[in-house]
mmCIF file of C-alpha atoms in Angstrom:
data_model
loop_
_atom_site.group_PDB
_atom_site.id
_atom_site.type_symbol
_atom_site.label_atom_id
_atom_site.label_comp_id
_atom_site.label_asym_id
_atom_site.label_seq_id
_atom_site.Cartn_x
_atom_site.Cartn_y
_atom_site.Cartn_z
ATOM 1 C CA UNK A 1 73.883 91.040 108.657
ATOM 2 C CA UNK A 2 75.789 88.209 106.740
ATOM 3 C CA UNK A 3 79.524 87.971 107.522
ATOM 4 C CA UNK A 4 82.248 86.888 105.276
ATOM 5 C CA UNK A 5 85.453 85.742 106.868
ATOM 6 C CA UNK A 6 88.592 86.444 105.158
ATOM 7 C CA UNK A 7 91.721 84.318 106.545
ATOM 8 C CA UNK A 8 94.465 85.433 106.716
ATOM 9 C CA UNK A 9 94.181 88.844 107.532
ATOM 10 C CA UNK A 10 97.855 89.366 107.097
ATOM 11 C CA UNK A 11 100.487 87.249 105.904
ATOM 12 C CA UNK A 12 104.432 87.838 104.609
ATOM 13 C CA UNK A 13 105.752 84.977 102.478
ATOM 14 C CA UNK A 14 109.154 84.443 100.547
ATOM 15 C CA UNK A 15 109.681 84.604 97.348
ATOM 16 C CA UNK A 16 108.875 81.622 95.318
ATOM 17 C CA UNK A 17 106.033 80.380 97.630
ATOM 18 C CA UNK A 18 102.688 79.987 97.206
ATOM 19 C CA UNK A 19 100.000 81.466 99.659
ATOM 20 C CA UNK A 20 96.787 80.608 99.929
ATOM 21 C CA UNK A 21 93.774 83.061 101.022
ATOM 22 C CA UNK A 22 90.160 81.473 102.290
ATOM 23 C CA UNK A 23 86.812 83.411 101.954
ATOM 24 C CA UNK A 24 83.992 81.753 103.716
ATOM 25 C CA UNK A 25 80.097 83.023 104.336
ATOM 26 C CA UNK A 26 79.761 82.050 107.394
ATOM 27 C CA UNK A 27 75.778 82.030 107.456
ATOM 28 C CA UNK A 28 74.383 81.867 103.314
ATOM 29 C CA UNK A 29 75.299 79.996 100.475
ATOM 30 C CA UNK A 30 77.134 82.184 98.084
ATOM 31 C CA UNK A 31 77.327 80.698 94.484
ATOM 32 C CA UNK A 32 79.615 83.806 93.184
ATOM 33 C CA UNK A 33 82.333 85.254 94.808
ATOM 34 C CA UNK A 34 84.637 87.677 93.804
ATOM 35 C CA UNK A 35 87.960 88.438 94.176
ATOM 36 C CA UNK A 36 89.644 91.950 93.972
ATOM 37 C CA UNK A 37 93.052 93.262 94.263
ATOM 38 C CA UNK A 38 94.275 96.684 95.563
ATOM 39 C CA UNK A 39 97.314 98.381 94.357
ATOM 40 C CA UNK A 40 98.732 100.815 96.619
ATOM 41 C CA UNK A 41 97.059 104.226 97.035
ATOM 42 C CA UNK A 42 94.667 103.086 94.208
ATOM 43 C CA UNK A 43 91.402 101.243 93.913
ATOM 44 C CA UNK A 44 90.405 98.031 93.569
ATOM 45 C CA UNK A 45 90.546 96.000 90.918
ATOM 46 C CA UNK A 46 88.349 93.235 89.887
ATOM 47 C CA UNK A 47 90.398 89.780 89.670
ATOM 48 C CA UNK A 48 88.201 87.262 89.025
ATOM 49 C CA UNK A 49 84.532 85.972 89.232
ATOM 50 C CA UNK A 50 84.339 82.540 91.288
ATOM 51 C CA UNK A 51 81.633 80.217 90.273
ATOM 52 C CA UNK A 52 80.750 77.408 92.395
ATOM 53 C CA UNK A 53 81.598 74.048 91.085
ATOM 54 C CA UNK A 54 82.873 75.893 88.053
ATOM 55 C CA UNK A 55 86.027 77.328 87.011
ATOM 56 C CA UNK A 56 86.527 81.003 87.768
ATOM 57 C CA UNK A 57 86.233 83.842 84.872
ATOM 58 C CA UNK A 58 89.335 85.753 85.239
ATOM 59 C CA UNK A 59 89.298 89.694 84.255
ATOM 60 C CA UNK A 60 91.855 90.749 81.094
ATOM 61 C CA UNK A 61 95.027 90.859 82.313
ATOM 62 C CA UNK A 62 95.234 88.490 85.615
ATOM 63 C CA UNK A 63 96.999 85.190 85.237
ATOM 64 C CA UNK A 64 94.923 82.768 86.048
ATOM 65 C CA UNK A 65 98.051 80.296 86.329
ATOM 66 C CA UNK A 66 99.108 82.109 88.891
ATOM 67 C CA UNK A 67 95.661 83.091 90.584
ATOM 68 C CA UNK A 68 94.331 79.783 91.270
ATOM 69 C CA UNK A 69 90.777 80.006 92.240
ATOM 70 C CA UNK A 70 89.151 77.049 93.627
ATOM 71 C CA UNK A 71 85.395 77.124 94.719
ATOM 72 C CA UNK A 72 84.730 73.739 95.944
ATOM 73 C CA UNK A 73 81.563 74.574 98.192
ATOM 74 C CA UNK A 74 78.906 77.279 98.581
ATOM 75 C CA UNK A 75 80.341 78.890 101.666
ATOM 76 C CA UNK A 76 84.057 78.597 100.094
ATOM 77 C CA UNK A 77 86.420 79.821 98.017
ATOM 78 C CA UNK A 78 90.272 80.360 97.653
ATOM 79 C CA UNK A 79 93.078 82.149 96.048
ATOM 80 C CA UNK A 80 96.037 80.838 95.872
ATOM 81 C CA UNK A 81 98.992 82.739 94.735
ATOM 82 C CA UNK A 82 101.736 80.620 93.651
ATOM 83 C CA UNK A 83 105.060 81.261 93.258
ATOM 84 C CA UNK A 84 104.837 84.651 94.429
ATOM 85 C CA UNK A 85 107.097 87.231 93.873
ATOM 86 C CA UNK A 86 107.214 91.036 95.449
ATOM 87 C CA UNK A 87 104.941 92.495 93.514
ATOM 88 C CA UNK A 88 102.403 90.637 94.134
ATOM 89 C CA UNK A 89 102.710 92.156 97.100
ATOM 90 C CA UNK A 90 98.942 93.986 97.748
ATOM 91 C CA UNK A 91 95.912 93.766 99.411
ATOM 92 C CA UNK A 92 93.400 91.146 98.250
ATOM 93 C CA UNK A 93 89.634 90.907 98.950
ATOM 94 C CA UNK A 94 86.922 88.759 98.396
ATOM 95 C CA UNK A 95 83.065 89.453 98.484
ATOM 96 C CA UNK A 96 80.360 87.532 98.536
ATOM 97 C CA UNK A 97 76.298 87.580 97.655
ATOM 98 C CA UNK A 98 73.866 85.017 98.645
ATOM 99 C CA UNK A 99 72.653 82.656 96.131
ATOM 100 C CA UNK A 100 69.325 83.196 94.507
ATOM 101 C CA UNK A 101 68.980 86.344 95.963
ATOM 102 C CA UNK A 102 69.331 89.859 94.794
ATOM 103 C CA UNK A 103 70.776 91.258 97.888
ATOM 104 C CA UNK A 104 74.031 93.319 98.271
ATOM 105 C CA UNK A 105 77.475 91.541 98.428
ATOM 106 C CA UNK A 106 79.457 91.083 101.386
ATOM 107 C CA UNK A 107 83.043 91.397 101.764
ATOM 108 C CA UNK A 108 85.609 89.686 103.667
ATOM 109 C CA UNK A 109 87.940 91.712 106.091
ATOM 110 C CA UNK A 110 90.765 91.625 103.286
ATOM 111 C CA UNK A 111 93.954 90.457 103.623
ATOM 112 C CA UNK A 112 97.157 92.194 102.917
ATOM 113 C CA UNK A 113 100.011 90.003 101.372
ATOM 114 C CA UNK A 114 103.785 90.864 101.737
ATOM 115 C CA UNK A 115 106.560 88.816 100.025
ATOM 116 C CA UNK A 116 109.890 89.246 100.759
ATOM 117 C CA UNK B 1 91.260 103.454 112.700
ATOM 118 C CA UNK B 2 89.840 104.708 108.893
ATOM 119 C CA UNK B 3 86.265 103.973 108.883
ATOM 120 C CA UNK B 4 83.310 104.840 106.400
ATOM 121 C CA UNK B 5 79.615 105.260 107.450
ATOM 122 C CA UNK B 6 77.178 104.922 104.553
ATOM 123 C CA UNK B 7 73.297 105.527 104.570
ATOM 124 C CA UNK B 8 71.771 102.439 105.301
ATOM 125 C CA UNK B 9 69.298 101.305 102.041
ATOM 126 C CA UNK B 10 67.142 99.959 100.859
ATOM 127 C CA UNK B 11 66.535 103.120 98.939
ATOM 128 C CA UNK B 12 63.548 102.988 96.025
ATOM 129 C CA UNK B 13 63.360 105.578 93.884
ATOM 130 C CA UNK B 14 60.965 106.670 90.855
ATOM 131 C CA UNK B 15 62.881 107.058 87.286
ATOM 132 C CA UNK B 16 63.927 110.863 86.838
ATOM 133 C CA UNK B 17 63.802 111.117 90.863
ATOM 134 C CA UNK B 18 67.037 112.529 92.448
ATOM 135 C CA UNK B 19 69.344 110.335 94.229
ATOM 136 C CA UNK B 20 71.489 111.092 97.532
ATOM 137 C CA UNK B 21 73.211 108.837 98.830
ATOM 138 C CA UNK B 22 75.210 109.724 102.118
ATOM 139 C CA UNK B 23 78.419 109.234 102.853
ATOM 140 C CA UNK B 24 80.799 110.143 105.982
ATOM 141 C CA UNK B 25 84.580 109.144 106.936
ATOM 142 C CA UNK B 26 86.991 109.164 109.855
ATOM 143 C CA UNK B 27 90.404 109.210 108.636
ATOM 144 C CA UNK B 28 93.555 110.758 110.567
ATOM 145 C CA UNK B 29 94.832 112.720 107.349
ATOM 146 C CA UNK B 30 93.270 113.386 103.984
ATOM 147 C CA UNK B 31 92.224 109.721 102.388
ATOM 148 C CA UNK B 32 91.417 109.393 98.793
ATOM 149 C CA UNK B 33 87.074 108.371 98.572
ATOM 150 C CA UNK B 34 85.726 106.251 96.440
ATOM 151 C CA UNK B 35 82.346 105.653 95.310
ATOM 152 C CA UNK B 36 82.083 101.973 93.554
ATOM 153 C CA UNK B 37 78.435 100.413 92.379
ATOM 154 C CA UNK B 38 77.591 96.857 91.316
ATOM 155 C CA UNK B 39 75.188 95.784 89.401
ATOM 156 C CA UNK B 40 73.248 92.514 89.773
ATOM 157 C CA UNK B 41 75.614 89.305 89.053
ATOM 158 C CA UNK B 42 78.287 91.668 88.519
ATOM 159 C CA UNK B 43 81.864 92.478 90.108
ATOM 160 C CA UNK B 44 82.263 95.968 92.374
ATOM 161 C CA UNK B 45 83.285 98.692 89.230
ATOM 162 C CA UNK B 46 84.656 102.062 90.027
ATOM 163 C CA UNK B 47 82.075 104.203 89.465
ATOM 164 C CA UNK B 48 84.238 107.827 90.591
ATOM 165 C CA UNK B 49 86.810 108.808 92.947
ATOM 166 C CA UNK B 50 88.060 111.966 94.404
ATOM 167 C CA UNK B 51 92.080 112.420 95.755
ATOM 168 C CA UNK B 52 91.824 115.600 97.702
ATOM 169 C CA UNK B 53 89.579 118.281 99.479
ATOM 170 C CA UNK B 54 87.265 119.967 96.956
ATOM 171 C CA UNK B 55 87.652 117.486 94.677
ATOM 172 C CA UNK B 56 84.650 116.119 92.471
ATOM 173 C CA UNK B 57 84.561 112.886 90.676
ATOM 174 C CA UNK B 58 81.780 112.363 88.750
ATOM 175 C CA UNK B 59 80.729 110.093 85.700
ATOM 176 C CA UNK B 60 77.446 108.589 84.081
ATOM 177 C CA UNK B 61 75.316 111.193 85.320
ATOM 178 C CA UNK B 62 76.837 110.880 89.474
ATOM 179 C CA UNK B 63 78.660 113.310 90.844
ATOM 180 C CA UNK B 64 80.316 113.451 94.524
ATOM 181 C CA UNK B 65 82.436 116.190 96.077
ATOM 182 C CA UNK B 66 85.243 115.995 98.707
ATOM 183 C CA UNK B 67 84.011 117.349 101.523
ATOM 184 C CA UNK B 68 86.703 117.981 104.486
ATOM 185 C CA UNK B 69 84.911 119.978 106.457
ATOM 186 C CA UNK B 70 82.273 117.894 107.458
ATOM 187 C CA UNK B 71 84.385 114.625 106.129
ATOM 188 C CA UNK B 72 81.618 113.910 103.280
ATOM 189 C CA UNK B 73 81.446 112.596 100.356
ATOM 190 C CA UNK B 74 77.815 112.316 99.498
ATOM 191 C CA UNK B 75 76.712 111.073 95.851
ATOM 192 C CA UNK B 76 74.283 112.221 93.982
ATOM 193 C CA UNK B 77 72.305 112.088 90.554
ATOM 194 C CA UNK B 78 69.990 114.470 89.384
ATOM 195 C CA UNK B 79 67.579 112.141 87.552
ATOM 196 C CA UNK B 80 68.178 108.218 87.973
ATOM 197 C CA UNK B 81 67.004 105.699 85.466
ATOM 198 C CA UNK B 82 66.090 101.848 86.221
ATOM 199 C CA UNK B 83 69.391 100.995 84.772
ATOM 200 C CA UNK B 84 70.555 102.611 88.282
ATOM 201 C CA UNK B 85 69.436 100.001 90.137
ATOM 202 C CA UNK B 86 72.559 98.389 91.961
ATOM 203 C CA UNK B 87 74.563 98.360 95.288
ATOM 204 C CA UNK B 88 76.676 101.392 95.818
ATOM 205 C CA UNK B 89 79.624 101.678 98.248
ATOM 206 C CA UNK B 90 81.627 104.318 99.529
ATOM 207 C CA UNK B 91 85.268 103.462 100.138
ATOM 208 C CA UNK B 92 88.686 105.210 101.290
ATOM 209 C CA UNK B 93 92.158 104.734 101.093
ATOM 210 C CA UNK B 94 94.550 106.778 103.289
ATOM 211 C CA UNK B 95 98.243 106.351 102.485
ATOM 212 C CA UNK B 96 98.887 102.611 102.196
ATOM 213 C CA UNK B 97 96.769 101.468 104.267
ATOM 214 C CA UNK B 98 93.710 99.206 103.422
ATOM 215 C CA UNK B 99 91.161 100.129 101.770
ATOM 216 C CA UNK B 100 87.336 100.639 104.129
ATOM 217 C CA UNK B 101 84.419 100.156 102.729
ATOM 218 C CA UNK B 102 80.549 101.046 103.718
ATOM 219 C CA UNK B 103 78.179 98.785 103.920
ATOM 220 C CA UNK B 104 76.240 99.769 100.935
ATOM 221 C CA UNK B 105 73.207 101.145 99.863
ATOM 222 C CA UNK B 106 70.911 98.960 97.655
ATOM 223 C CA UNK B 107 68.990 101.615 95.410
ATOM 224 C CA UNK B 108 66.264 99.940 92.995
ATOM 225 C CA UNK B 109 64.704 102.638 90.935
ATOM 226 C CA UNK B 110 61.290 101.884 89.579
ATOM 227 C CA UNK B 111 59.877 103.013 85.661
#
């Protein structure tokens, strides 16, 4: 089946720094992605839909100043979370369907985020 | 490690047909199961959940029950409608670890 790669898998940052997490299809074009955000012992939450040459739609709620969402290709997009502070601190994953198709999304491995 | 094994779809299914849609876990304690649908275009949306043995979520018509004796957590409808038509995927969570996903089921449900 398709495969999304998720990179980093894991990664523990200071506070104040920015981070940035890569979702790639490795074998379709994907024109939306999405980008979700579990809290602990809870389920996911929907961050933001990323559009393909377009800026994302961020869900109520999530600052999008401090989400960045870039999708600069059809096999690409990232998060960045800048200036990051603990509580950010979650696991963040990103799925992906191929374009002009009405198959079933795809999701990256996740990656869990830990700022200290 | 925590894993989730979902019936593989496609699954295609009359209007007013009953849906089952399978759903087993390996977890080393008692994880908290999800069942999540999307719709075409659309973001992954919590469609019930269920935090302990015996437990049963349901909502919009879909029910699933916390099975720990043979680790299941099938869902179910009694009569879908086309509006059904969507991905659905069975997740856990077990402490705070990650959360697993299945692969999905694709059900399209026909008028």
């Amino acid at each position: 089946g398709a495969v999304v790669s998720q990179h980093p898998s894991r990664v523990i940052c200071k506070s104040g720094t920015s981070v940035k997490i890569e979702c790639r299809s490795l074998d379709f074009q994907a024109t939306t992605m999405f980008w979700y955000r579990q809290f602990p012992k809870k389920s996911l939450m929907l961050m933001a839909t990323s559009n393909e040459g377009s800026k994302a739609t961020y869900e109520q709620g999530v600052e999008k100043d401090k989400f960045l969402i870039n999708h600069a290709s059809l096999t690409l997009s990232t998060l960045t979370v800048t200036s990051a502070h603990p509580e950010d601190s979650s696991f963040y994953i990103c799925s992906a369907t191929p374009s002009f198709t009405n198959t079933e999304a795809f999701f990256g491995q996740g990656t869990r985020l830990t700022v200290v | 490690g925590d894993s989730v094994t979902q019936m593989e779809g496609p699954v295609t299914l009359s209007e007013e047909a009953f849906l089952t849609i399978n759903c087993t876990y390996t977890a080393t304690g008692y994880p908290s199961l999800f069942w999540y649908v999307q719709y075409p275009g659309e973001g992954l949306q919590l469609l019930l959940k269920a935090t302990k043995a015996d437990d049963k979520g349901s909502n919009k018509g879909f029910e699933a029950t916390y099975r720990k004796e043979t680790t299941s957590f099938h869902l179910e409808k009694g009569s879908v409608q086309v509006s059904d038509s969507a991905v659905y995927f069975c997740a856990l969570v077990y402490n705070n670890n990650d959360m697993r996903f299945g692969a999905g089921t694709r059900l399209t449900v026909k008028p």
